[in-house]
Structure formats: C-alpha cells, structure tokens
Coordinates of C-alpha atoms in Angstrom, one line a residue:
M1 CA 0.0 0.0 0.0
D2 CA 1.5 3.5 0.1
K3 CA 3.9 2.9 2.4
R4 CA 6.6 4.4 1.3
V5 CA 8.2 1.2 1.0
F6 CA 6.3 -2.0 1.9
L7 CA 2.7 -3.2 0.9
V8 CA 2.2 -0.7 2.8
L9 CA 3.6 -2.4 2.6
L10 CA 1.0 -2.5 0.3
L11 CA 2.0 0.7 -0.9
A12 CA 1.9 4.4 -2.0
G13 CA 2.9 4.8 -5.6
C14 CA 2.9 1.8 -7.9
A15 CA 4.9 -1.3 -8.1
D16 CA 8.5 -0.8 -9.3
T17 CA 8.4 1.5 -12.2
T18 CA 12.1 2.0 -12.3
V19 CA 14.7 0.3 -14.4
N20 CA 15.4 -1.9 -11.4
A21 CA 12.2 -3.8 -12.0
P22 CA 11.1 -7.0 -10.5
L23 CA 11.5 -10.6 -11.3
A24 CA 8.0 -11.8 -11.9
P25 CA 6.5 -13.6 -8.8
S26 CA 5.2 -17.1 -9.2
T27 CA 1.6 -16.0 -8.6
P28 CA 0.0 -12.7 -9.8
V29 CA -0.4 -9.9 -7.3
A30 CA -3.2 -7.3 -7.3
P31 CA -2.0 -3.9 -8.5
P32 CA -1.6 -2.0 -5.2
P33 CA -0.2 1.4 -4.9
A34 CA 3.2 0.6 -3.7
V35 CA 5.3 2.8 -1.6
S36 CA 8.8 2.9 -0.6
T37 CA 10.8 4.6 2.2
P38 CA 8.7 7.1 4.2
A39 CA 8.6 10.7 2.9
A40 CA 7.4 13.8 4.5
P41 CA 4.0 15.1 3.4
T42 CA 3.8 17.3 0.4
P43 CA 3.6 21.0 1.5
P44 CA 0.5 23.0 0.8
S45 CA 2.3 24.9 -1.9
A46 CA 2.6 21.6 -3.9
V47 CA -1.1 20.8 -3.8
T48 CA -2.7 20.8 -7.3
A49 CA -5.3 23.3 -8.4
P50 CA -8.9 22.8 -7.3
E51 CA -11.0 20.4 -9.3
T52 CA -13.1 21.9 -12.1
G53 CA -16.9 21.8 -12.3
G54 CA -16.7 19.1 -14.9
Q55 CA -14.5 16.9 -12.6
V56 CA -17.0 17.4 -9.7
A57 CA -19.9 16.5 -12.0
A58 CA -18.1 13.3 -13.1
F59 CA -17.3 12.5 -9.6
N60 CA -20.9 12.9 -8.4
A61 CA -22.1 10.8 -11.3
W62 CA -19.7 8.0 -10.4
L63 CA -20.7 8.3 -6.7
E64 CA -24.4 7.8 -7.3
Q65 CA -23.8 4.6 -9.3
F66 CA -21.3 3.4 -6.7
K67 CA -23.6 3.7 -3.6
P68 CA -25.8 0.8 -4.6
K69 CA -22.7 -1.3 -5.2
A70 CA -21.6 -0.7 -1.7
V71 CA -24.9 -1.6 -0.2
A72 CA -25.1 -4.7 -2.3
A73 CA -21.6 -5.6 -1.0
G74 CA -22.9 -5.5 2.6
V75 CA -22.3 -2.0 3.7
P76 CA -25.3 -0.6 5.6
Q77 CA -27.2 2.1 3.7
A78 CA -26.9 4.4 6.7
V79 CA -23.1 4.1 6.7
V80 CA -23.0 4.7 2.9
D81 CA -25.1 7.8 3.2
R82 CA -23.3 9.2 6.2
E83 CA -19.8 8.7 4.8
L84 CA -20.4 9.5 1.1
N85 CA -23.1 12.2 1.0
G86 CA -21.4 15.5 0.2
L87 CA -18.0 13.8 -0.5
T88 CA -15.8 15.6 -3.0
P89 CA -12.8 14.4 -5.0
N90 CA -9.2 15.1 -3.9
P91 CA -7.3 16.5 -6.9
R92 CA -4.0 16.0 -5.2
V93 CA -4.6 12.2 -5.1
I94 CA -5.4 12.1 -8.8
S95 CA -2.3 14.1 -9.5
L96 CA -0.1 11.8 -7.5
D97 CA -1.6 8.7 -9.1
G98 CA -0.9 9.9 -12.6
R99 CA 2.6 11.1 -11.9
Q100 CA 5.4 9.3 -13.8
P101 CA 8.7 10.1 -12.2
E102 CA 10.9 12.3 -14.4
F103 CA 13.9 10.5 -13.2
S104 CA 14.3 6.9 -12.0
K105 CA 16.7 6.5 -9.1
P106 CA 19.4 3.9 -9.6
V107 CA 18.9 0.8 -7.4
G108 CA 22.3 1.3 -5.8
D109 CA 21.3 4.8 -4.6
Y110 CA 18.0 3.5 -3.4
I111 CA 19.6 0.7 -1.3
K112 CA 22.2 3.1 0.1
G113 CA 19.3 5.3 1.2
V114 CA 17.5 2.4 2.8
I115 CA 20.5 1.1 4.8
S116 CA 21.5 4.3 6.6
D117 CA 23.6 4.1 9.8
D118 CA 20.9 5.8 11.8
R119 CA 18.2 3.4 10.6
V120 CA 20.3 0.4 11.4
A121 CA 21.0 1.7 14.9
V122 CA 17.3 2.4 15.6
G123 CA 16.4 -1.1 14.3
R124 CA 18.9 -2.8 16.4
G125 CA 17.7 -0.9 19.4
K126 CA 14.1 -1.9 18.7
R127 CA 15.2 -5.5 18.3
D128 CA 16.4 -5.5 21.9
Q129 CA 13.6 -3.4 23.4
L130 CA 10.4 -4.9 22.1
A131 CA 9.5 -7.8 24.3
F132 CA 6.7 -9.1 22.1
L133 CA 8.9 -9.8 19.1
P134 CA 9.9 -13.4 20.0
S135 CA 6.2 -14.3 20.4
V136 CA 5.3 -12.8 17.0
E137 CA 8.2 -14.7 15.4
Q138 CA 7.2 -17.9 17.0
R139 CA 3.5 -17.6 16.0
Y140 CA 4.0 -16.6 12.4
G141 CA 7.5 -17.9 11.5
V142 CA 8.7 -14.6 10.2
P143 CA 12.0 -13.4 11.6
R144 CA 11.9 -10.3 13.7
D145 CA 14.5 -8.6 11.6
I146 CA 12.3 -8.8 8.5
L147 CA 9.4 -7.3 10.4
L148 CA 11.6 -4.5 11.7
A149 CA 12.8 -3.8 8.2
V150 CA 9.2 -3.6 7.0
W151 CA 8.3 -1.3 9.8
A152 CA 11.3 0.9 9.1
M153 CA 10.6 1.2 5.4
E154 CA 6.9 1.6 5.6
S155 CA 6.6 4.3 8.2
A156 CA 10.0 5.1 9.7
F157 CA 9.1 2.8 12.7
G158 CA 5.6 4.3 12.9
K159 CA 6.6 8.0 12.7
I160 CA 5.3 8.7 9.2
Q161 CA 1.9 7.1 8.5
G162 CA 0.3 9.6 6.2
D163 CA -2.6 11.9 6.9
F164 CA -4.9 11.4 3.9
D165 CA -8.6 10.6 4.4
V166 CA -8.6 7.0 3.1
V167 CA -12.3 7.1 2.2
R168 CA -11.9 10.3 0.1
S169 CA -8.7 9.0 -1.5
M170 CA -10.2 5.7 -2.6
A171 CA -13.3 7.5 -3.9
S172 CA -11.1 9.9 -5.9
L173 CA -9.1 7.1 -7.4
A174 CA -12.3 5.1 -8.2
A175 CA -14.0 8.0 -9.9
D176 CA -10.9 8.8 -11.9
G177 CA -11.3 5.4 -13.5
R178 CA -7.7 4.3 -14.2
R179 CA -7.9 1.6 -11.5
R180 CA -11.7 1.8 -10.8
A181 CA -12.4 -1.9 -9.8
W182 CA -9.5 -2.0 -7.4
A183 CA -10.2 1.4 -5.8
E184 CA -13.9 0.6 -5.5
G185 CA -13.1 -2.7 -3.7
E186 CA -10.8 -0.8 -1.3
L187 CA -13.4 1.8 -0.7
I188 CA -16.0 -0.8 0.2
A189 CA -13.5 -2.4 2.5
A190 CA -12.9 0.9 4.2
L191 CA -16.6 1.4 4.7
K192 CA -17.0 -2.1 6.1
I193 CA -14.3 -1.2 8.7
I194 CA -16.2 1.9 9.7
A195 CA -19.5 -0.1 9.8
S196 CA -18.0 -2.7 12.1
G197 CA -17.3 -0.1 14.7
E198 CA -13.7 -1.3 15.0
D199 CA -12.4 2.1 13.7
T200 CA -13.9 5.4 12.8
R201 CA -13.5 7.5 9.7
D202 CA -11.2 9.8 11.5
Q203 CA -8.9 6.9 12.3
L204 CA -8.7 5.7 8.7
K205 CA -5.8 7.9 7.7
G206 CA -2.9 6.9 5.5
S207 CA -1.0 7.5 2.3
W208 CA -2.6 9.0 -0.8
A209 CA -3.1 5.5 -2.2
G210 CA -4.9 4.2 0.8
A211 CA -2.2 2.4 2.7
M212 CA -2.8 2.8 6.5
G213 CA -1.0 2.6 9.7
Q214 CA 2.5 1.7 10.8
T215 CA 2.8 -1.1 8.3
Q216 CA 0.7 0.5 5.6
F217 CA -2.1 -1.9 5.0
L218 CA -4.8 -1.3 2.4
P219 CA -8.3 -1.5 3.8
S220 CA -8.9 -5.0 2.3
N221 CA -5.7 -6.3 3.9
Y222 CA -6.7 -4.8 7.2
L223 CA -10.0 -6.7 7.1
S224 CA -8.4 -10.0 6.1
T225 CA -5.1 -9.9 7.8
A226 CA -4.7 -7.4 10.6
V227 CA -4.5 -9.0 14.1
D228 CA -5.1 -7.9 17.7
F229 CA -1.8 -9.2 19.1
D230 CA -1.7 -7.1 22.3
G231 CA -5.1 -8.4 23.4
D232 CA -6.9 -5.1 23.9
G233 CA -9.8 -6.0 21.7
R234 CA -8.8 -3.8 18.7
R235 CA -6.6 -4.4 15.7
D236 CA -4.8 -1.1 16.0
I237 CA -2.2 -0.8 13.3
W238 CA -1.9 3.0 13.9
R239 CA -1.0 3.1 17.6
S240 CA 0.0 -0.5 18.7
D241 CA 3.5 -1.6 17.7
A242 CA 2.6 -5.2 18.6
D243 CA -0.6 -5.2 16.4
S244 CA 1.3 -3.6 13.6
L245 CA 4.2 -6.0 13.4
A246 CA 2.1 -9.0 14.1
S247 CA -0.2 -8.0 11.3
A248 CA 2.8 -7.6 8.9
A249 CA 3.9 -11.1 10.0
N250 CA 0.5 -12.5 9.3
L251 CA 0.5 -10.9 5.8
L252 CA 3.9 -12.3 5.0
A253 CA 2.9 -15.7 6.3
K254 CA -0.2 -15.7 4.1
G255 CA 2.0 -14.6 1.2
G256 CA 4.0 -17.8 1.4
W257 CA 6.8 -17.1 3.9
K258 CA 8.7 -20.3 4.6
P259 CA 10.1 -20.5 8.1
G260 CA 13.7 -21.4 8.3
V261 CA 14.5 -20.5 4.7
G262 CA 16.5 -17.4 3.7
W263 CA 15.3 -14.6 1.5
A264 CA 18.4 -14.2 -0.8
R265 CA 22.2 -14.6 -0.9
E266 CA 24.7 -12.4 -2.7
V267 CA 26.7 -14.5 -5.2
I268 CA 29.7 -14.1 -7.4
L269 CA 29.3 -15.1 -11.1
P270 CA 32.1 -16.6 -13.1
A271 CA 33.8 -15.1 -16.1
G272 CA 31.8 -15.7 -19.3
F273 CA 28.6 -16.3 -17.4
D274 CA 25.3 -16.3 -19.4
Y275 CA 23.6 -13.3 -18.0
S276 CA 20.4 -14.1 -19.9
L277 CA 19.7 -16.5 -17.0
A278 CA 18.7 -13.6 -14.8
E279 CA 15.0 -13.4 -14.2
G280 CA 14.8 -16.9 -15.6
P281 CA 14.9 -20.4 -14.1
R282 CA 14.4 -21.1 -10.4
E283 CA 16.6 -24.0 -9.5
V284 CA 18.3 -25.2 -6.3
P285 CA 21.6 -23.7 -5.4
S286 CA 23.6 -26.8 -6.6
W287 CA 22.2 -26.2 -10.1
W288 CA 23.7 -22.7 -10.0
E289 CA 26.9 -23.9 -8.5
A290 CA 27.4 -26.3 -11.4
K291 CA 27.4 -23.1 -13.6
G292 CA 30.1 -21.6 -11.5
V293 CA 27.9 -19.4 -9.2
K294 CA 29.3 -19.1 -5.7
R295 CA 28.1 -17.5 -2.5
A296 CA 29.9 -14.2 -2.0
D297 CA 30.5 -14.9 1.7
G298 CA 32.1 -18.3 1.0
L299 CA 29.8 -20.0 3.5
P300 CA 27.9 -23.3 2.8
W301 CA 24.1 -23.3 2.1
T302 CA 21.9 -24.4 5.0
A303 CA 19.9 -27.6 4.4
A304 CA 16.7 -25.6 4.0
D305 CA 18.2 -23.1 1.5
A306 CA 20.0 -25.9 -0.4
A307 CA 16.6 -27.6 -1.0
S308 CA 14.9 -24.4 -2.2
P309 CA 14.5 -23.1 -5.7
A310 CA 16.3 -19.8 -6.3
G311 CA 16.3 -17.3 -9.2
L312 CA 19.1 -15.1 -10.3
I313 CA 18.5 -11.3 -10.0
L314 CA 20.9 -8.6 -11.3
P315 CA 19.3 -5.4 -9.9
A316 CA 22.0 -3.2 -11.4
G317 CA 22.9 -5.4 -14.3
A318 CA 26.2 -7.3 -14.9
A319 CA 28.2 -4.5 -13.3
G320 CA 26.5 -4.7 -9.9
P321 CA 25.9 -7.2 -7.2
A322 CA 24.2 -10.5 -8.0
F323 CA 21.8 -12.4 -5.9
L324 CA 20.1 -15.8 -5.8
A325 CA 16.6 -15.0 -4.7
L326 CA 15.1 -17.7 -2.5
P327 CA 11.3 -18.2 -2.0
N328 CA 11.0 -15.6 0.8
H329 CA 12.2 -12.9 -1.6
F330 CA 9.0 -13.5 -3.4
A331 CA 7.0 -13.5 -0.2
I332 CA 8.3 -10.1 0.6
R333 CA 7.1 -9.0 -2.9
K334 CA 3.6 -10.0 -2.0
Y335 CA 3.8 -7.0 0.3
N336 CA 5.2 -4.7 -2.4
N337 CA 6.0 -6.2 -5.8
S338 CA 9.3 -4.6 -6.4
T339 CA 12.8 -6.1 -6.6
S340 CA 14.3 -3.0 -5.1
Y341 CA 11.9 -3.0 -2.2
A342 CA 12.4 -6.7 -1.5
L343 CA 16.2 -6.2 -1.6
G344 CA 15.9 -3.2 0.7
I345 CA 13.9 -5.2 3.2
G346 CA 16.2 -8.2 3.1
L347 CA 19.5 -6.3 3.2
L348 CA 18.2 -4.0 6.0
A349 CA 17.1 -7.1 8.0
D350 CA 20.5 -8.7 7.6
R351 CA 22.1 -5.5 9.0
F352 CA 19.7 -5.5 12.0
G353 CA 20.8 -9.1 12.7
G354 CA 24.5 -8.1 12.7
G355 CA 25.4 -8.8 9.0
G356 CA 27.8 -6.7 7.1
P357 CA 27.8 -4.9 3.8
L358 CA 27.7 -6.5 0.4
V359 CA 30.9 -7.9 -1.1
A360 CA 30.3 -6.3 -4.5
S361 CA 29.8 -2.5 -4.9
W362 CA 26.9 -0.8 -6.6
P363 CA 27.9 0.9 -9.8
V364 CA 27.9 4.7 -9.9
E365 CA 25.1 5.7 -12.2
Q366 CA 23.1 8.7 -13.4
P367 CA 19.3 8.6 -13.0
L368 CA 17.6 7.8 -16.3
S369 CA 15.1 10.5 -17.4
L370 CA 11.6 9.6 -18.5
A371 CA 12.6 10.8 -22.0
D372 CA 15.5 8.4 -22.2
R373 CA 13.5 5.5 -20.9
M374 CA 10.8 6.1 -23.5
A375 CA 13.4 6.6 -26.2
A376 CA 15.0 3.2 -25.4
Q377 CA 11.6 1.6 -25.7
I378 CA 10.9 3.3 -29.1
A379 CA 14.4 2.2 -30.3
L380 CA 13.8 -1.4 -29.3
S381 CA 10.5 -1.4 -31.2
R382 CA 12.1 0.1 -34.3
L383 CA 14.8 -2.5 -34.2
G384 CA 12.3 -5.3 -34.1
F385 CA 12.3 -6.2 -30.4
D386 CA 8.9 -5.6 -28.9
P387 CA 9.1 -3.9 -25.4
G388 CA 5.4 -3.1 -25.2
P389 CA 4.1 0.5 -25.0
A390 CA 6.7 3.3 -24.9
D391 CA 5.5 4.5 -21.4
G392 CA 8.9 4.9 -19.7
V393 CA 8.0 2.0 -17.3
I394 CA 10.9 -0.5 -17.5
G395 CA 9.1 -3.7 -16.7
A396 CA 9.4 -7.4 -17.7
G397 CA 8.5 -6.8 -21.4
T398 CA 11.1 -4.1 -21.9
R399 CA 13.8 -6.1 -20.1
K400 CA 13.0 -9.2 -22.2
A401 CA 13.2 -7.2 -25.4
L402 CA 16.5 -5.6 -24.2
R403 CA 18.0 -9.0 -23.5
A404 CA 17.2 -10.2 -27.0
W405 CA 18.7 -7.0 -28.5
Q406 CA 21.8 -7.4 -26.3
Q407 CA 22.2 -11.0 -27.4
S408 CA 21.9 -9.9 -31.1
R409 CA 24.7 -7.4 -30.5
Q410 CA 26.9 -9.9 -28.5
L411 CA 26.6 -7.8 -25.4
P412 CA 26.1 -9.2 -21.8
A413 CA 22.3 -10.0 -21.9
D414 CA 21.5 -8.8 -18.4
G415 CA 18.4 -6.8 -19.5
Y416 CA 19.5 -3.8 -17.6
L417 CA 18.8 -0.4 -19.1
S418 CA 21.8 1.8 -18.2
S419 CA 22.6 5.2 -19.7
D420 CA 25.2 3.5 -21.8
M421 CA 22.5 1.1 -23.2
V422 CA 20.3 4.0 -23.9
V423 CA 23.0 5.7 -26.0
K424 CA 23.7 2.5 -27.9
L425 CA 20.0 1.9 -28.6
K426 CA 19.3 5.4 -29.8
A427 CA 22.4 5.3 -32.0
Q428 CA 21.4 2.1 -33.7
A429 CA 17.8 3.2 -34.2
A430 CA 18.9 6.6 -35.4
I431 CA 17.0 8.4 -32.6
S432 CA 18.3 11.9 -31.9

C-alpha cells in the first residue's frame, strides 16, 4: 500500500516503475499502490489546483452509481449515506496517481538510502527493546529482523503514516477510473471497517493511495489480515506496535513465507557467465553452483536453502551485485511487488541481525530520465524487439526485449537499461 516502501507495505505509488524492475512472482499480485521509504507530506504549496466543475460532476455521477454497489456488498445504507453524501474528490490524489517520475533512481542509490547508519542503529535498538517480538516470530514464523525492516521502510518505525482521508482518497481514485475496480473494492473495505465499529472514519488515515498505519495496510488487507496481538480487543495498526508488526507477519505468512528459509544470498558469477539466465529459471543452489555461481561470503548453504528453488537477479545489471533470490524474496514482494523494495527489506534485515555490507559494490550511475526510458523503448521497437508500450516503465516486457537485442549485439544480456545502453539503442535506431 502506500507505504513508502512495503505493501504498505501495500503501498503508495505503484509497483516498481524503475529500471530496477522485479523478477515476476510465481503468482500474480493485485496492483496495489506501492510505496517505498517514508517521505514527509507534500507541503500545501505543492497541492494541485482545485477540481473543475466538470470533474466534480463526473465524480458525483460516479458516486451515485457506486452507492448501490456498496450496499449490495454488505455496507449498511446508513453508513453509505453518512460517509459518502457530500463527498468531494481530492485533486492531489489524482495528480499523484498519474505522476510518472521524471527520473528513476538507480537501485544502488535506493539501497544506500534504505540502509543508513541511523536506521540500522534504531532497528537494532528496537530488536532488543520490544519484548513481544519473539512471540510474534514464534507464532507466524517470520524473523523479527524482517518485520523491523518492513516497519522501518513503511513508516519510519511508525513515525510517518500519512494523513490522507482513506475514504476520500479511494473514492477519488475510483471516480478517476484508471484503477476503478481495485479502488472501489478498497473503498468498500474501508466502509466495512467503519460499519463494524472497529475504527472510525477519522482513524482511517494513510497514504494518498490508501495504505494505512505503521505497516501501511490497504483496507482490504486490514479486514483479512490485521490482528489484535496485544489483546486489547482492537486491531490497531496505527498506535499499537505489537498489532502492527504481528499484522505484517501475518500478511507475509499468508503470502507464502517459509520459516527457516532465507530470502536471498549475494553470489559471485564466473567469467563468461550467461547473464540471460537472470529473471529466468528457479533452481536449487547446486544447479547454479554447477554453472560456477558461488556464495559471495564463501559459506555453505543451509539444508533448507539448499533444497529451495532460487532465481538469479541482477538489480544493477552485470556491473552490480548479483543475488540468488530464495522463496522468501517473493513472499516479501507479496507486500510490495518490487525487486528494489524486497532487496531493501532483506538487506536491512540482515544488518539488523548483525550482518555486514555486500561484497560487490553498486555501480555509480546517473538517474535515467523519462525521455531516455521512452526513447529506449521506441528504439527497441524500431529495431524489431517488442518492449510493449513506450511508457517509460521498464518492466518485464522491456527487459525481455532488451536482452534479446543485447544478445543480437553480442553484449552481456542482463536486460539492464543503463545510460550506456540508452546511448547504444538510440544510435542504432537513429533516434536523436
């Protein structure tokens, strides 16, 4: 959700739209607004202009056809009328939803921002201070360090939760129409929370994309997955640390977390390695070792990890660190479907647990502009390698096309769109 970094963990923007895009999970994930590391609220000066009369009329028309849907879904008519009558759209939410970043941050810069010395120090302190963590870990099988990393990235350990009215935000997104079915479902979930009496409309505050509380849950996740771990009779993901982290643990457990298995390991690739295997087969570590892949730390695999399928990811291409992603990497991505996000969670958790930095260094890169990302997609299309629409979103289709082009040029087929690749593509396609 909008969490600045975890499904709101479920979010705040949209899943990985950067060049560091994700390895596709084994099962499809609903398109939540994903967020990343917590950011301060946008100042009033940055708020968009008021909505026009036409926008209000369109919103009102949508609202009238939505109300019977909510009642049919089980929301009492009185709650629908009380919460939705007189509701107006929030133009800032629509602006944020349609905003494509002008520049995409390199994954190395993102990870360096995630794993700051201050954040690591706070997380290690929380690890020792929170007496409920061992019980949460025992009940759900999710390591405390992973939960602390989610907490850190989603809300800065509960400090930055967002102050948008979730009902108004979801109604604005639904009326806008780009993700109507999803937003209407979340709005109905929010109304059901209010109707249950468990939380009030005033309590339902979160990111612009509807992610709520310390672990940034969307309303539907709150209904299905939030837990009352402190035993006070309320599932309070806004004020209760225990409820928040236990709810995150429950979400990860339902997302397929495998107790006793790792999330990923940094590896070293041999000279002449076939980089096109990235984002490809998921095989046990011995399969990769037969191809010359070795753990960067030189340690042996645990029995559980050795028996688990792992996929190769190259977040910064052939020039950056390489990882074998184990099943729990993909469980993290059920929270937020982004390779960068999952790496940030896992690497931060490792540091909370006393681990050190990576062996390989992140390459020094310049952010790619939206114009360059789109130009690369146009170039691939002109050259006969279909990347999908030229929208500047470097997803699986673009990376697949880029790998095929790289192979045709006898370049390392890592599927990574660097500034150097942009230059080469534009030159071959004669794009100025």
